[in-house]
Coordinates of C-alpha atoms and ligand atoms in Angstrom, one line a residue:
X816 CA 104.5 96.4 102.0
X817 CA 105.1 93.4 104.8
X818 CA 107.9 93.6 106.9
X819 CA 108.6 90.2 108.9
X820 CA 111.1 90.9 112.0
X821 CA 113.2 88.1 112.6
X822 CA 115.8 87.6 115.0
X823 CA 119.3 87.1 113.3
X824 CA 120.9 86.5 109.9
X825 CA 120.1 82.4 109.9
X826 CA 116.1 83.5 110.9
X827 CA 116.4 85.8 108.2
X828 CA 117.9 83.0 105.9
X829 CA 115.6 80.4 106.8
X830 CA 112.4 82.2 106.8
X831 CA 113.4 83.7 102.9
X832 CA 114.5 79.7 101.8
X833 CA 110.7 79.0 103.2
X834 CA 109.3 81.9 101.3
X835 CA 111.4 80.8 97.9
X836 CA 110.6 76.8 98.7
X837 CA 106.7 77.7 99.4
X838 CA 106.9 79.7 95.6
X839 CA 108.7 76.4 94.4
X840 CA 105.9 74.1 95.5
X841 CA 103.0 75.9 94.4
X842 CA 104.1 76.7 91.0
X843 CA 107.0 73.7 89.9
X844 CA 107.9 76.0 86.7
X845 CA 108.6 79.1 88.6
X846 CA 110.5 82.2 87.5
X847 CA 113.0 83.0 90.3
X848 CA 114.8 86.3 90.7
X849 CA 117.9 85.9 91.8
X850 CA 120.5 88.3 93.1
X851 CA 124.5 87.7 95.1
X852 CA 126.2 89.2 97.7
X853 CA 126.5 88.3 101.0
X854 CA 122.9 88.5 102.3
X855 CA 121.4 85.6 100.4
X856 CA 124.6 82.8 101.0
X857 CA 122.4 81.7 104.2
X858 CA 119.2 81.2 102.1
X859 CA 120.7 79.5 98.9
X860 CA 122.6 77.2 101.9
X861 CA 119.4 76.1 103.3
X862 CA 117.6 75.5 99.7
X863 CA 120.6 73.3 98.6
X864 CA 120.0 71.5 102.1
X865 CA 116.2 71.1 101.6
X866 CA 117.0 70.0 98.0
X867 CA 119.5 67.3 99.5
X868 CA 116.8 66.3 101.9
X869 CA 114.2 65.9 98.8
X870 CA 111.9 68.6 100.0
X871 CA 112.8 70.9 97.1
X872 CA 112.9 69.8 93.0
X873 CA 114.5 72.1 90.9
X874 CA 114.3 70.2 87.9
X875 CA 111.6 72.9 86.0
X876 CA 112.7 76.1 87.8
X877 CA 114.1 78.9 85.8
X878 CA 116.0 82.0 87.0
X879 CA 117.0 85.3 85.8
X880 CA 119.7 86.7 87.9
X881 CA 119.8 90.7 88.6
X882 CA 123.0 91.8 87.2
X883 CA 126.8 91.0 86.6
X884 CA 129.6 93.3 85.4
X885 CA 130.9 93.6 82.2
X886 CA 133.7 92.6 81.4
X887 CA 133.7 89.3 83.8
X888 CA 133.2 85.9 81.9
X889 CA 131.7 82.9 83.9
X890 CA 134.6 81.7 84.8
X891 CA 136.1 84.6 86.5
X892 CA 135.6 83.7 90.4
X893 CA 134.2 87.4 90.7
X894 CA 131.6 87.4 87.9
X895 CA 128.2 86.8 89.4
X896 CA 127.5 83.7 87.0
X897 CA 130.6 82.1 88.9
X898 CA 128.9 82.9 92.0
X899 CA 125.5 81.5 91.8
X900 CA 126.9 78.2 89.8
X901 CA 129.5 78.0 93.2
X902 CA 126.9 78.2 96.0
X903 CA 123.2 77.2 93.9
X904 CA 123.3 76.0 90.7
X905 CA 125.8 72.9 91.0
X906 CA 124.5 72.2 94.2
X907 CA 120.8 71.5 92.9
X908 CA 118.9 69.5 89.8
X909 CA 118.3 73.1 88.0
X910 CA 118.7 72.3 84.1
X911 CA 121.8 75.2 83.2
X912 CA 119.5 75.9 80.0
X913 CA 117.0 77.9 82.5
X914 CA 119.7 79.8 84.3
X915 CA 119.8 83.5 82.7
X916 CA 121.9 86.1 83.7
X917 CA 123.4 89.1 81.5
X918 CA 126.7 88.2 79.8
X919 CA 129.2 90.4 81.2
X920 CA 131.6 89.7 78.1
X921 CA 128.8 90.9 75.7
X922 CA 130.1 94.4 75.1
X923 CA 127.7 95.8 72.8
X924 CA 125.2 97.0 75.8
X925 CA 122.5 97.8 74.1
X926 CA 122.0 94.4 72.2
X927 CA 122.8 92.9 75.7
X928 CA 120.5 94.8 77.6
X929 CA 117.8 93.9 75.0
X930 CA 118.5 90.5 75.2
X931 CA 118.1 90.1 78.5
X932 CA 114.2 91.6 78.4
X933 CA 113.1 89.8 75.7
X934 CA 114.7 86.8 77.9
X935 CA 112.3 87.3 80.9
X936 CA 109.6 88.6 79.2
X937 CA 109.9 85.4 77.3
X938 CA 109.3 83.5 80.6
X939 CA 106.3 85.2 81.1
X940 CA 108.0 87.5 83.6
X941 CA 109.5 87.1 87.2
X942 CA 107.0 84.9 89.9
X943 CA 109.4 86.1 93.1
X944 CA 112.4 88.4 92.7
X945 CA 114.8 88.5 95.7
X946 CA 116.9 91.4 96.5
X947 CA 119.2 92.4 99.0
X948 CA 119.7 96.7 99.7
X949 CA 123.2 98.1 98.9
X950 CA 124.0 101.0 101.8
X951 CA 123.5 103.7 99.6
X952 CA 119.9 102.2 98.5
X953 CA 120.9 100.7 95.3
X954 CA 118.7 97.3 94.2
X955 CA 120.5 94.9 91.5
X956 CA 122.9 97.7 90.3
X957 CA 120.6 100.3 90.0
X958 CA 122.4 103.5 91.5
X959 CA 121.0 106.5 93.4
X960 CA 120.5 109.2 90.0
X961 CA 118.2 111.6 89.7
X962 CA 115.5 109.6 87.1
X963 CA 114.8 105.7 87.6
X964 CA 115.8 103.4 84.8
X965 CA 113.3 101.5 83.5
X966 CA 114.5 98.6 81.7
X967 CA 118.1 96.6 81.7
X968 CA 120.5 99.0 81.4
X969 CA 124.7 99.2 81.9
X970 CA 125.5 101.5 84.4
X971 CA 128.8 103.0 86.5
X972 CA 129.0 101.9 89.5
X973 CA 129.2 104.7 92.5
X974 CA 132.5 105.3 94.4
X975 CA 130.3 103.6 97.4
X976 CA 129.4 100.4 95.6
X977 CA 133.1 99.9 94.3
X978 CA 134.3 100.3 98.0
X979 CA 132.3 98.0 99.3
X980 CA 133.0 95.7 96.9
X981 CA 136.7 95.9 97.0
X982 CA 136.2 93.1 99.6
X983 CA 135.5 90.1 97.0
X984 CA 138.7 91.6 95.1
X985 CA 142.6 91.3 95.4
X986 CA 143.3 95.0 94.6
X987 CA 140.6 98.4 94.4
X988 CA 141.6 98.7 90.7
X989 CA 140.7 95.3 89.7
X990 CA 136.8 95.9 90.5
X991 CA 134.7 96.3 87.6
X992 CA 133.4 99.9 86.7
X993 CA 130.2 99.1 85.0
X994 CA 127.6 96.4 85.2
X995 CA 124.6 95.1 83.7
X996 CA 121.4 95.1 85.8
X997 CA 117.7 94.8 85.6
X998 CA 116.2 98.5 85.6
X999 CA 113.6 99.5 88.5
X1000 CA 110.6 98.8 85.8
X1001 CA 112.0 95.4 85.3
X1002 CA 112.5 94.6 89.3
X1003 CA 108.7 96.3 89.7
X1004 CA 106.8 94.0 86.9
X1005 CA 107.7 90.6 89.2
X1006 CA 104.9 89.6 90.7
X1007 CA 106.3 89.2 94.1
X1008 CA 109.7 90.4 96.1
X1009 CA 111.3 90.0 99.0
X1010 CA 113.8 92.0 100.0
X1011 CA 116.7 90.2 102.7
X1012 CA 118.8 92.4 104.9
X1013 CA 120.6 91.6 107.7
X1014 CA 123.1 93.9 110.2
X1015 CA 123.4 97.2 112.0
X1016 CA 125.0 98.8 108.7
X1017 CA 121.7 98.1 107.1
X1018 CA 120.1 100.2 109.6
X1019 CA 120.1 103.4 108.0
X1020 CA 119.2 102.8 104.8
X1021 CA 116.6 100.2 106.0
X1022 CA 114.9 103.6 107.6
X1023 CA 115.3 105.6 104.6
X1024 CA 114.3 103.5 102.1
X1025 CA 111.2 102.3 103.6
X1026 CA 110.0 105.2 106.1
X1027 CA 111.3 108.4 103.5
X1028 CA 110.4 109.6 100.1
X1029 CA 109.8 107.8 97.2
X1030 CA 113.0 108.9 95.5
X1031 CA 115.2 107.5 92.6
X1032 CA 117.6 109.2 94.8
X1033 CA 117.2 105.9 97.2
X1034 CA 116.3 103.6 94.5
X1035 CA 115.1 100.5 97.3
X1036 CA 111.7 102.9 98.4
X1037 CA 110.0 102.5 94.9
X1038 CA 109.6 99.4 96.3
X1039 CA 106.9 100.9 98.6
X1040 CA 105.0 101.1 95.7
X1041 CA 104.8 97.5 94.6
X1042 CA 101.9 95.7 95.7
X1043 CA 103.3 92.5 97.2
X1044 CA 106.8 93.6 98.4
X1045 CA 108.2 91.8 102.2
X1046 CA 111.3 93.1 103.5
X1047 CA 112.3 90.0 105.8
X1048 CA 115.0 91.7 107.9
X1049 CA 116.3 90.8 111.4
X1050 CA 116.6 92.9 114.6
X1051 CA 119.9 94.9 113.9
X1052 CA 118.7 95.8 110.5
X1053 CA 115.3 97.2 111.7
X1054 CA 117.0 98.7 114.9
X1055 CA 116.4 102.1 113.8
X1056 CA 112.8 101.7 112.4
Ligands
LIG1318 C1 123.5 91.6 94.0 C2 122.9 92.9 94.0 C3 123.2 94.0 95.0 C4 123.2 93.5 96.4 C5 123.6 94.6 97.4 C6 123.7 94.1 98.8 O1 123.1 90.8 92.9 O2 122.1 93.1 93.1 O3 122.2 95.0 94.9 O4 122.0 92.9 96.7 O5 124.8 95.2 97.0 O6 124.8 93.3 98.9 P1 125.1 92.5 100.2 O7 124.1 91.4 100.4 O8 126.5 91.9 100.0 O9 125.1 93.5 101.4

């Protein structure tokens, strides 16, 4: 693993775009990995401003986002679909038939979760997946438990994840209890990722996650087992390393 020490969150932000841009210009028909939350809203703001600028072409890029929770349809201002049409997808040429991310209002999990591999596996599989790290270690949706899941799965979301996301919603009791989300062995098979994480409440789980045990207890530290993983994280978040 590669971890690049930047300063602050629009260091961290910039340096990922350039990581994601330099993907994009290589290989024109990349798979991107996408995921939400706060973390990436600095990176998908400079792409859409290197777009603008003609530096970046979206027109054959595909994506497969991480997760989304059931029960949310796209245009529910919470469902993750709603989020990455609001701050990437309108913004840039991408052609909406190459976004993919699970359908939240599919309630028959298991045909959903199916779906969704034989969607990226279909694309050949994931060229760069980016991921942010949920304070309790969870990637995509993917929960501290005592096994790791595998493959695209629906899961409950911990006390700790709900909390924290009470933020995006009105009321506690109107955040989803489930989700769909990309399983560990999905995240592992892309060929690249890069992890963004910025702030002192990252500290701690920055340390365990990458300094501790391999553990689906702390699902972000299988990724010390993937062969080209960089954690691009900036002073605060690294503070304890
Ligand atoms: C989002 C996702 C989550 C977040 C994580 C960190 O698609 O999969 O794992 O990356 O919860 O969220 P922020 O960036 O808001 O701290």
């Amino acid at each position: 693993m590669r971890i690049i020490k930047v300063r602050d969150y629009q260091d961290m932000s910039r340096k990922a775009a350039n990581v994601i841009s330099a993907q994009m210009i290589l290989k024109p028909d990349s798979v991107l990995g996408l995921a939400t939350g706060s973390t990436p809203l600095g990176l998908y703001e400079k792409l859409v401003e290197w777009y603008g600028k003609g530096d970046l072409d979206f027109a054959q890029v595909k994506t497969v986002n991480l997760d989304e929770y059931v029960g949310l349809s796209a245009d529910n201002d919470q469902s993750y679909r709603y989020f990455m049409n609001k701050n990437l997808f309108s913004k840039v040429n991408i052609d909406p038939k190459n976004v993919n991310i699970p359908d939240g209002t599919n309630q028959d999990a298991e045909a959903e979760c199916e779906r969704y591999e034989k969607v990226i596996e279909s694309l050949g599989g994931i060229d760069i997946q980016l991921l942010g790290i949920g304070n309790n270690g969870h990637i995509g949706f993917n929960e501290p438990a005592e096994t790791f899941m595998m493959k695209t799965h629906r899961v409950d979301l911990t006390e700790s994840t709900i909390e924290a996301n009470k933020r995006f919603f009105e009321d506690v009791s109107m955040v989803p209890r489930q989700a769909y989300t990309m399983g560990i062995g999905t995240i592992m098979k892309a060929k690249k990722i890069v992890m963004v994480a910025s702030g002192k409440t990252k500290a701690p789980i920055i340390k365990e996650a990458f300094t501790g045990e391999i553990t689906p207890r702390v699902p972000a530290s299988v990724l010390q087992l993937h062969q080209d993983f960089t954690l691009i994280a900036d002073e605060e978040a690294l503070s304890l390393m």
